[in-house]
Coordinates of C-alpha atoms in Angstrom, one line a residue:
M239 CA 57.7 -184.9 -43.0
M240 CA 54.7 -186.7 -44.8
R241 CA 50.8 -185.1 -43.9
H242 CA 48.8 -188.0 -41.6
G243 CA 45.7 -187.2 -43.4
V244 CA 47.1 -187.9 -46.8
G245 CA 47.7 -192.0 -45.6
L246 CA 43.8 -191.5 -44.4
D247 CA 43.6 -190.5 -48.0
V248 CA 45.1 -193.3 -49.8
K249 CA 43.0 -195.9 -47.6
R250 CA 39.8 -194.8 -48.4
E251 CA 41.2 -194.1 -52.4
I252 CA 42.2 -198.1 -52.4
I253 CA 38.9 -199.2 -50.1
Y254 CA 36.7 -196.7 -52.0
S255 CA 38.0 -196.7 -55.6
S256 CA 35.8 -198.7 -58.3
F257 CA 38.1 -201.0 -58.9
V258 CA 38.0 -202.4 -55.7
K259 CA 34.5 -202.0 -56.1
N260 CA 34.0 -203.5 -59.0
V261 CA 36.4 -206.6 -58.4
A262 CA 34.5 -207.9 -55.0
E263 CA 31.2 -207.4 -56.3
L264 CA 32.3 -209.5 -59.5
T265 CA 34.4 -212.1 -57.1
G266 CA 32.0 -212.1 -54.8
T267 CA 29.2 -213.6 -57.2
T268 CA 31.6 -216.1 -59.1
A269 CA 32.9 -217.2 -55.6
F270 CA 29.3 -218.6 -55.1
G271 CA 29.4 -220.3 -57.8
Q272 CA 32.7 -222.2 -57.5
I273 CA 31.3 -222.4 -54.1
I274 CA 28.8 -225.0 -55.0
T275 CA 30.8 -226.5 -56.9
L276 CA 33.3 -227.5 -54.6
L277 CA 30.8 -228.7 -52.3
M278 CA 29.6 -231.0 -54.8
V279 CA 33.2 -232.2 -56.4
P280 CA 33.1 -235.2 -53.0
I281 CA 30.2 -236.5 -54.3
V282 CA 30.8 -236.4 -57.8
A283 CA 34.7 -237.4 -57.2
R284 CA 32.9 -240.7 -55.1
L285 CA 30.7 -241.3 -58.4
Y286 CA 32.6 -241.3 -61.4
G287 CA 36.4 -242.1 -60.5
P288 CA 40.1 -241.7 -61.2
E289 CA 39.9 -243.6 -64.7
N290 CA 35.6 -241.6 -65.7
F291 CA 37.5 -238.5 -65.4
G292 CA 41.0 -239.2 -67.0
V293 CA 39.1 -239.9 -69.8
A294 CA 36.9 -236.8 -69.5
A295 CA 40.1 -234.8 -69.1
S296 CA 41.9 -235.6 -72.4
I297 CA 38.7 -234.1 -74.0
L298 CA 37.9 -230.9 -72.0
A299 CA 41.8 -230.6 -72.4
L300 CA 41.0 -230.6 -76.6
V301 CA 38.4 -228.1 -75.9
N302 CA 40.3 -225.3 -74.0
I303 CA 42.5 -225.2 -76.7
F304 CA 40.0 -224.9 -79.0
S305 CA 38.0 -222.0 -77.2
V306 CA 41.1 -219.7 -76.4
I307 CA 41.3 -219.4 -80.4
S308 CA 37.6 -219.7 -81.0
T309 CA 37.2 -215.8 -81.4
L310 CA 40.8 -214.9 -82.6
R311 CA 41.0 -213.1 -79.5
Y312 CA 38.6 -210.6 -81.1
H313 CA 36.7 -210.6 -77.4
H314 CA 39.4 -208.5 -76.1
A315 CA 38.6 -205.6 -78.6
V316 CA 35.0 -205.5 -77.6
V317 CA 36.4 -204.3 -74.2
I318 CA 38.6 -201.8 -75.8
S319 CA 36.9 -200.3 -78.7
K320 CA 36.1 -196.4 -78.0
N321 CA 32.2 -196.7 -78.5
S322 CA 29.9 -199.3 -78.4
S323 CA 29.1 -198.9 -82.5
E324 CA 32.1 -200.3 -82.6
A325 CA 31.9 -202.7 -79.9
E326 CA 29.1 -204.2 -81.8
V327 CA 30.3 -205.1 -85.3
I328 CA 33.3 -206.6 -83.7
M329 CA 30.9 -209.4 -81.3
R330 CA 29.6 -210.3 -84.7
L331 CA 33.0 -210.9 -86.1
G332 CA 34.1 -213.1 -83.7
L333 CA 30.2 -214.7 -83.7
M334 CA 31.1 -215.6 -87.5
I335 CA 34.8 -216.7 -86.4
A336 CA 33.8 -218.9 -84.0
V337 CA 30.9 -220.4 -86.3
G338 CA 33.6 -220.9 -88.9
L339 CA 36.5 -222.6 -86.6
M340 CA 33.3 -224.7 -85.2
L341 CA 32.9 -226.7 -89.0
I342 CA 36.9 -226.6 -89.6
E343 CA 37.8 -228.5 -86.2
L344 CA 34.8 -230.9 -87.3
A345 CA 36.1 -231.5 -90.5
I346 CA 39.5 -232.2 -89.5
L347 CA 38.2 -234.4 -86.7
L348 CA 36.6 -236.4 -89.0
L349 CA 39.6 -236.7 -91.4
A350 CA 41.9 -238.0 -88.3
N351 CA 38.9 -240.6 -86.8
R352 CA 39.5 -242.0 -90.4
Y353 CA 42.8 -242.5 -90.5
Y354 CA 43.8 -242.5 -86.8
S355 CA 40.6 -244.6 -85.1
E356 CA 43.0 -247.4 -84.3
Q357 CA 45.4 -245.2 -81.6
L358 CA 42.3 -242.7 -80.6
N359 CA 40.3 -245.4 -79.3
I360 CA 43.4 -246.8 -77.5
W361 CA 44.3 -243.4 -76.2
L362 CA 40.6 -242.6 -74.8
S363 CA 39.6 -245.8 -73.6
E364 CA 37.3 -246.8 -77.0
Q365 CA 35.2 -243.2 -76.1
W366 CA 36.7 -241.3 -79.0
A367 CA 33.0 -240.1 -80.1
L368 CA 33.4 -238.0 -77.2
L369 CA 36.4 -235.8 -79.1
F370 CA 33.3 -234.5 -81.6
W371 CA 31.8 -232.4 -78.5
A372 CA 35.1 -230.5 -78.6
P373 CA 34.4 -228.1 -81.0
V374 CA 30.6 -227.4 -80.3
L375 CA 31.7 -227.0 -76.6
A376 CA 34.5 -224.5 -78.0
F377 CA 31.5 -222.4 -80.1
F378 CA 29.7 -222.0 -76.6
T379 CA 32.9 -220.9 -75.1
G380 CA 33.5 -218.3 -77.7
A381 CA 29.6 -217.2 -77.4
I382 CA 30.5 -216.8 -73.8
Q383 CA 33.7 -214.4 -74.5
L384 CA 32.0 -212.2 -76.2
L385 CA 29.1 -211.3 -74.3
N386 CA 31.2 -211.7 -71.4
A387 CA 33.3 -208.9 -72.9
W388 CA 30.4 -206.9 -73.6
R389 CA 29.1 -206.8 -70.2
T390 CA 32.4 -206.4 -68.6
R391 CA 32.6 -203.2 -71.3
E392 CA 29.6 -202.0 -69.7
K393 CA 30.3 -203.2 -66.1
E394 CA 27.8 -205.4 -65.8
Y395 CA 29.8 -207.6 -63.6
R396 CA 26.8 -208.4 -61.6
I397 CA 25.1 -210.1 -64.2
V398 CA 28.6 -211.6 -65.2
G399 CA 28.5 -213.2 -61.7
K400 CA 25.0 -214.6 -62.0
A401 CA 25.5 -215.9 -65.1
A402 CA 28.4 -218.1 -63.8
I403 CA 26.6 -219.1 -60.3
A404 CA 24.0 -220.8 -62.7
R405 CA 26.7 -222.7 -65.2
S406 CA 28.4 -223.9 -61.5
A407 CA 25.2 -225.0 -60.2
M408 CA 24.0 -226.6 -63.7
V409 CA 27.4 -228.6 -64.7
P410 CA 27.9 -231.0 -61.1
G411 CA 23.8 -231.3 -60.8
S412 CA 23.8 -232.4 -64.2
R413 CA 26.3 -235.2 -63.5
I414 CA 24.8 -236.7 -59.8
V415 CA 21.8 -236.7 -61.8
F416 CA 23.2 -238.3 -64.8
A417 CA 25.0 -241.2 -62.5
H418 CA 22.2 -241.9 -60.8
T419 CA 20.0 -242.2 -63.8
M420 CA 22.5 -243.5 -66.5
G421 CA 25.4 -245.0 -64.6
A422 CA 28.9 -242.6 -64.5
A423 CA 30.1 -243.0 -68.1
P424 CA 32.9 -240.1 -69.3
C425 CA 30.3 -239.3 -71.7
W426 CA 28.0 -237.1 -68.9
L427 CA 31.3 -235.1 -67.5
I428 CA 31.1 -234.0 -71.0
I429 CA 27.4 -233.1 -71.6
S430 CA 27.2 -231.5 -67.9
I431 CA 29.6 -229.1 -69.8
G432 CA 27.5 -228.0 -72.4
L433 CA 24.7 -228.0 -70.1
G434 CA 26.4 -225.4 -68.1
L435 CA 27.6 -223.3 -71.5
I436 CA 23.9 -222.9 -72.8
V437 CA 22.8 -221.5 -69.4
E438 CA 25.8 -219.2 -69.2
I439 CA 24.5 -217.9 -72.3
I440 CA 21.5 -217.6 -72.0
M441 CA 21.7 -215.6 -69.2
L442 CA 24.4 -213.3 -70.8
G443 CA 22.4 -212.7 -74.2
V444 CA 19.5 -211.7 -72.7
G445 CA 18.3 -208.5 -74.3
K446 CA 21.8 -208.9 -76.8
I447 CA 21.4 -212.2 -79.0
Y448 CA 18.6 -211.2 -81.2
K449 CA 20.9 -208.0 -82.4
I450 CA 24.2 -209.8 -82.9
F451 CA 22.1 -213.0 -85.0
R452 CA 20.2 -210.5 -87.0
F453 CA 22.8 -208.8 -88.6
V454 CA 25.6 -211.2 -89.1
G455 CA 24.5 -212.1 -92.3
H456 CA 24.1 -208.3 -93.3
D457 CA 27.6 -207.2 -91.5
F458 CA 30.0 -210.1 -93.3
F459 CA 29.6 -208.0 -97.1
R460 CA 29.8 -204.4 -95.0
G461 CA 32.9 -202.4 -94.8
P462 CA 33.2 -201.6 -91.1
I463 CA 33.8 -204.9 -89.9
W464 CA 36.6 -205.8 -91.8
R465 CA 37.7 -202.1 -91.2
L466 CA 37.6 -203.5 -87.7
A467 CA 39.0 -206.7 -88.4
K468 CA 42.1 -205.1 -89.9
K469 CA 42.4 -202.1 -87.0
Y470 CA 42.8 -204.8 -84.3
K471 CA 44.6 -207.1 -86.3
D472 CA 47.1 -207.8 -83.5
F473 CA 44.7 -210.3 -81.6
P474 CA 44.4 -212.9 -84.5
F475 CA 47.9 -212.5 -85.9
Y476 CA 49.9 -212.1 -82.1
S477 CA 47.0 -212.7 -79.2
A478 CA 45.8 -215.7 -80.4
P479 CA 48.4 -217.5 -81.4
E480 CA 49.8 -216.5 -77.7
A481 CA 46.7 -218.2 -76.0
M482 CA 46.7 -221.4 -78.1
I483 CA 50.6 -222.1 -77.4
N484 CA 49.8 -221.1 -74.1
N485 CA 46.5 -223.6 -73.7
F486 CA 48.6 -226.4 -75.7
S487 CA 51.4 -225.9 -72.9
N488 CA 48.7 -225.9 -70.2
Q489 CA 47.2 -228.9 -71.6
L490 CA 50.4 -230.7 -72.1
P491 CA 50.8 -232.9 -68.7
I492 CA 46.7 -234.4 -69.4
F493 CA 48.2 -235.4 -73.0
M494 CA 51.5 -236.8 -72.4
L495 CA 50.8 -238.2 -68.6
G496 CA 47.9 -239.8 -70.9
I497 CA 50.3 -241.6 -73.0
M498 CA 52.8 -242.2 -71.6
Y499 CA 51.2 -243.3 -67.9
S500 CA 47.1 -244.2 -67.8
P501 CA 44.2 -241.6 -67.5
E502 CA 44.0 -242.9 -64.3
I503 CA 46.8 -240.9 -63.3
V504 CA 45.8 -237.9 -65.5
G505 CA 42.2 -237.7 -63.5
L506 CA 44.3 -237.7 -60.4
Y507 CA 46.6 -234.6 -61.8
F508 CA 43.7 -233.1 -63.6
L509 CA 41.0 -233.2 -60.5
A510 CA 44.0 -231.6 -58.4
I511 CA 44.7 -228.8 -60.9
R512 CA 40.8 -228.4 -61.2
L513 CA 40.5 -228.0 -57.2
I514 CA 43.0 -225.6 -56.2
K515 CA 42.3 -223.5 -59.6
M516 CA 38.7 -223.3 -58.3
P517 CA 38.8 -221.0 -56.0
V518 CA 41.3 -218.9 -57.7
Y519 CA 39.1 -219.0 -60.2
A520 CA 36.8 -216.6 -59.1
L521 CA 39.2 -213.4 -58.2
N522 CA 41.6 -214.5 -60.9
K523 CA 38.8 -213.7 -63.1
A524 CA 37.4 -211.0 -61.5
V525 CA 40.8 -209.0 -61.3
R526 CA 41.4 -209.8 -65.4
Q527 CA 38.0 -208.4 -66.3
V528 CA 38.0 -205.1 -63.7
F529 CA 41.7 -204.4 -64.3
L530 CA 41.6 -205.1 -68.4
Q531 CA 38.4 -202.5 -68.2
K532 CA 39.9 -199.9 -65.4
T533 CA 43.5 -200.1 -67.6
A534 CA 42.0 -199.3 -71.1
E535 CA 39.9 -196.8 -69.8
L536 CA 42.9 -195.0 -68.3
R537 CA 45.2 -195.6 -71.7
N538 CA 42.6 -194.4 -73.8
R539 CA 42.4 -191.0 -71.4
E540 CA 46.4 -191.3 -72.0
A541 CA 46.6 -191.4 -68.1
T542 CA 48.8 -194.1 -65.9
V543 CA 47.9 -198.0 -64.6
Y544 CA 51.1 -197.8 -62.7
S545 CA 48.8 -197.5 -59.4
P546 CA 46.3 -199.9 -60.6
F547 CA 49.2 -202.4 -61.6
I548 CA 51.0 -201.8 -58.6
K549 CA 47.6 -202.0 -55.8
S550 CA 46.6 -205.1 -57.3
T551 CA 49.5 -207.0 -57.6
L552 CA 50.3 -206.7 -54.0
G553 CA 46.9 -207.5 -53.0
L554 CA 46.8 -210.5 -54.6
L555 CA 50.2 -211.6 -53.2
L556 CA 49.2 -210.2 -49.2
L557 CA 45.4 -212.6 -50.1
G558 CA 46.8 -215.3 -51.5
V559 CA 50.3 -216.1 -49.3
I560 CA 48.6 -217.5 -46.2
P561 CA 46.0 -220.1 -48.1
F562 CA 48.3 -221.6 -49.9
I563 CA 50.7 -222.2 -47.4
L564 CA 48.1 -223.9 -45.6
L565 CA 46.6 -226.0 -48.9
M566 CA 50.7 -227.6 -48.8
F567 CA 50.0 -229.0 -45.7
L568 CA 46.4 -230.0 -45.6
A569 CA 46.2 -231.0 -49.3
E570 CA 46.7 -234.7 -48.7
P571 CA 44.8 -235.7 -46.2
L572 CA 41.9 -233.3 -47.2
F573 CA 41.1 -235.1 -50.6
E574 CA 41.4 -238.5 -48.9
L575 CA 39.0 -236.8 -46.0
L576 CA 36.4 -235.6 -48.3
M577 CA 37.0 -238.2 -51.6
G578 CA 37.6 -241.0 -50.3
E579 CA 40.9 -243.0 -50.0
E580 CA 41.1 -243.5 -54.1
W581 CA 42.0 -239.8 -54.4
R582 CA 44.8 -239.5 -52.0
E583 CA 47.0 -239.5 -54.5
S584 CA 45.3 -236.6 -56.2
G585 CA 46.2 -234.4 -53.1
R586 CA 50.0 -234.9 -53.4
Y587 CA 50.0 -233.6 -56.6
A588 CA 47.5 -230.2 -55.2
V589 CA 50.8 -229.7 -53.0
I590 CA 53.2 -229.5 -55.7
L591 CA 51.1 -228.0 -58.2
A592 CA 50.2 -224.7 -55.5
P593 CA 53.2 -222.7 -56.2
W594 CA 52.8 -222.5 -59.6
I595 CA 49.3 -222.0 -58.7
F596 CA 49.9 -218.9 -56.5
A597 CA 52.4 -217.0 -58.7
G598 CA 49.8 -216.9 -61.5
L599 CA 47.4 -215.1 -59.4
V600 CA 50.1 -213.0 -58.6
S601 CA 50.7 -212.2 -62.2
V602 CA 47.3 -211.8 -63.4
P603 CA 47.6 -207.9 -63.8
A604 CA 51.3 -208.4 -64.7
Q605 CA 49.7 -211.2 -68.1
T606 CA 46.9 -208.2 -68.6
T607 CA 49.4 -205.8 -68.6
F608 CA 50.4 -207.2 -72.0
V609 CA 47.0 -206.5 -73.6
V610 CA 46.7 -203.0 -72.9
F611 CA 49.7 -201.8 -74.2
R612 CA 49.2 -203.7 -77.3
K613 CA 52.1 -205.6 -76.7
Q614 CA 51.1 -208.9 -78.1
A615 CA 54.2 -209.8 -80.4
R616 CA 56.8 -209.7 -77.2
W617 CA 54.4 -211.5 -75.0
L618 CA 54.1 -214.8 -78.1
I619 CA 57.6 -215.1 -77.7
Y620 CA 57.7 -215.5 -74.5
K621 CA 54.8 -217.7 -74.7
V622 CA 56.7 -220.0 -77.1
G623 CA 59.6 -220.0 -74.9
L624 CA 58.1 -221.1 -71.7
F625 CA 55.8 -223.7 -74.2
L626 CA 59.7 -225.1 -75.0
A627 CA 60.4 -225.4 -71.1
R628 CA 57.6 -227.3 -70.3
A629 CA 57.7 -229.5 -73.1
G630 CA 61.2 -230.2 -72.3
S631 CA 60.8 -230.5 -68.9
L632 CA 58.0 -233.1 -69.3
L633 CA 59.9 -235.3 -71.6
L634 CA 63.3 -234.9 -70.0
G635 CA 61.4 -236.6 -66.7
Y636 CA 60.0 -239.1 -68.7
M637 CA 63.4 -240.2 -70.8
C638 CA 65.1 -240.0 -67.1
G639 CA 63.0 -242.7 -66.1
M640 CA 61.1 -240.4 -63.2
D641 CA 57.4 -241.5 -61.8
S642 CA 54.8 -239.0 -62.8
F643 CA 54.9 -237.7 -59.6
T644 CA 58.5 -235.9 -60.1
V645 CA 57.8 -235.0 -64.0
V646 CA 54.9 -232.6 -62.2
A647 CA 57.2 -231.1 -59.7
I648 CA 59.6 -230.2 -62.6
F649 CA 56.7 -229.0 -64.6
S650 CA 55.1 -226.9 -61.8
G651 CA 58.8 -225.1 -61.0
V652 CA 59.3 -224.0 -64.3
N653 CA 55.7 -222.5 -64.3
T654 CA 56.3 -220.7 -61.1
V655 CA 59.9 -219.3 -62.6
Y656 CA 57.9 -218.0 -65.6
N657 CA 54.6 -216.4 -63.9
V658 CA 58.0 -214.7 -60.9
V659 CA 59.7 -213.1 -64.3
I660 CA 56.6 -212.1 -66.2
I661 CA 55.8 -209.7 -63.5
F662 CA 59.0 -207.9 -63.5
I663 CA 58.8 -207.7 -67.1
A664 CA 55.5 -206.1 -67.0
F665 CA 56.7 -203.8 -64.2
N666 CA 59.1 -202.6 -66.1
I667 CA 56.8 -201.9 -69.2
V668 CA 54.2 -200.2 -67.0
K669 CA 56.6 -197.7 -65.5
Q670 CA 58.5 -197.1 -69.3
N671 CA 54.7 -196.3 -70.2
S672 CA 53.5 -194.3 -66.9
V673 CA 54.5 -191.1 -64.8
V674 CA 55.1 -192.2 -61.6
P675 CA 53.1 -190.8 -58.8
R676 CA 55.4 -189.0 -56.3
P677 CA 54.5 -189.2 -52.6
V678 CA 53.3 -185.6 -51.4
I679 CA 55.7 -184.1 -48.8
G680 CA 54.4 -181.7 -46.0

């Protein structure tokens, strides 16, 4: 039979392991920033209203799509590279890519405005000029991804958390100030994001930005940067297309609801998905960063990642089940109470989106597993399949004359099933590449 002491040892290992402590530290600081944002959401929502949020959401959807490829995913290579000098060169490579892509995106938007200005004005309620913020904000996000990756590599999770807190305070704070001094408009919702990103870059880049910029031009003509670009080519060739497809499919409801229904519907959906994801974001980001660092370290030592995968997946499942059940019962009256009657419908959307967000939270270790085991090609195939399923569900619902609520419910169901399937696939990958520890028998 199993010794009594073994159970206690396992408990101590879970409680005091560096993985759990790092997740707790990063989650705590990031969650504090999210709490600041949550407390200000009712004020911001009442000041701007669903239509302003709908127009801003369409711009931010484009920002998100540009952001995920801003470094061609080389920021992941910063974490898993085997030494610090290699990581620094990869950071410079990522920065050069981010600048180049920003210029290309600005040129594309200029051409689009020249030939499709009328359609863009209809889509964005005469606010087409806001589109030019998208490449700039995407560049800022790319810089943050690189700096976050470096801090993660160095296990400087406290700096990452403090930077997130600063951004979380700046964004809603500036929105309130702009609404009272300049009047509520979609542009202030966008500009406030830029201010928050700049603050985060400054805090993350203290002692690092100068070194990166100093040698960017010098490294461009040197061999190491291109050798490392080739060494980690699976990120731009597989991970970047997968991330763009995944993010575009995540933004599909915002684009398609705006085209098929109205900016007001987009605003209701946007705030619902944002408010659900906001509390989850802190934990999601912390687990993803720490799990990636921990499992990459284990892989480099040729050790098993089976135990961290099982513990983190089950831990997220147990941690999230009760809050998400409560959310499904309380979202509608809470939205009306906190933000006013015009936002009650947004609470209905929150209820049907909750299963998707919960399944996505539990699948975070599974998603990271594909990066650690360099299965980006396989992951890309799954993401293409998900994109087709998402687009098909939205189009089918609209063509069948369904209302926006039913269409979003179908979309949420597709995502929930996908995340559950991914967990089982990742489990098999981990099991096949790990020596599963056997219980100690006494």
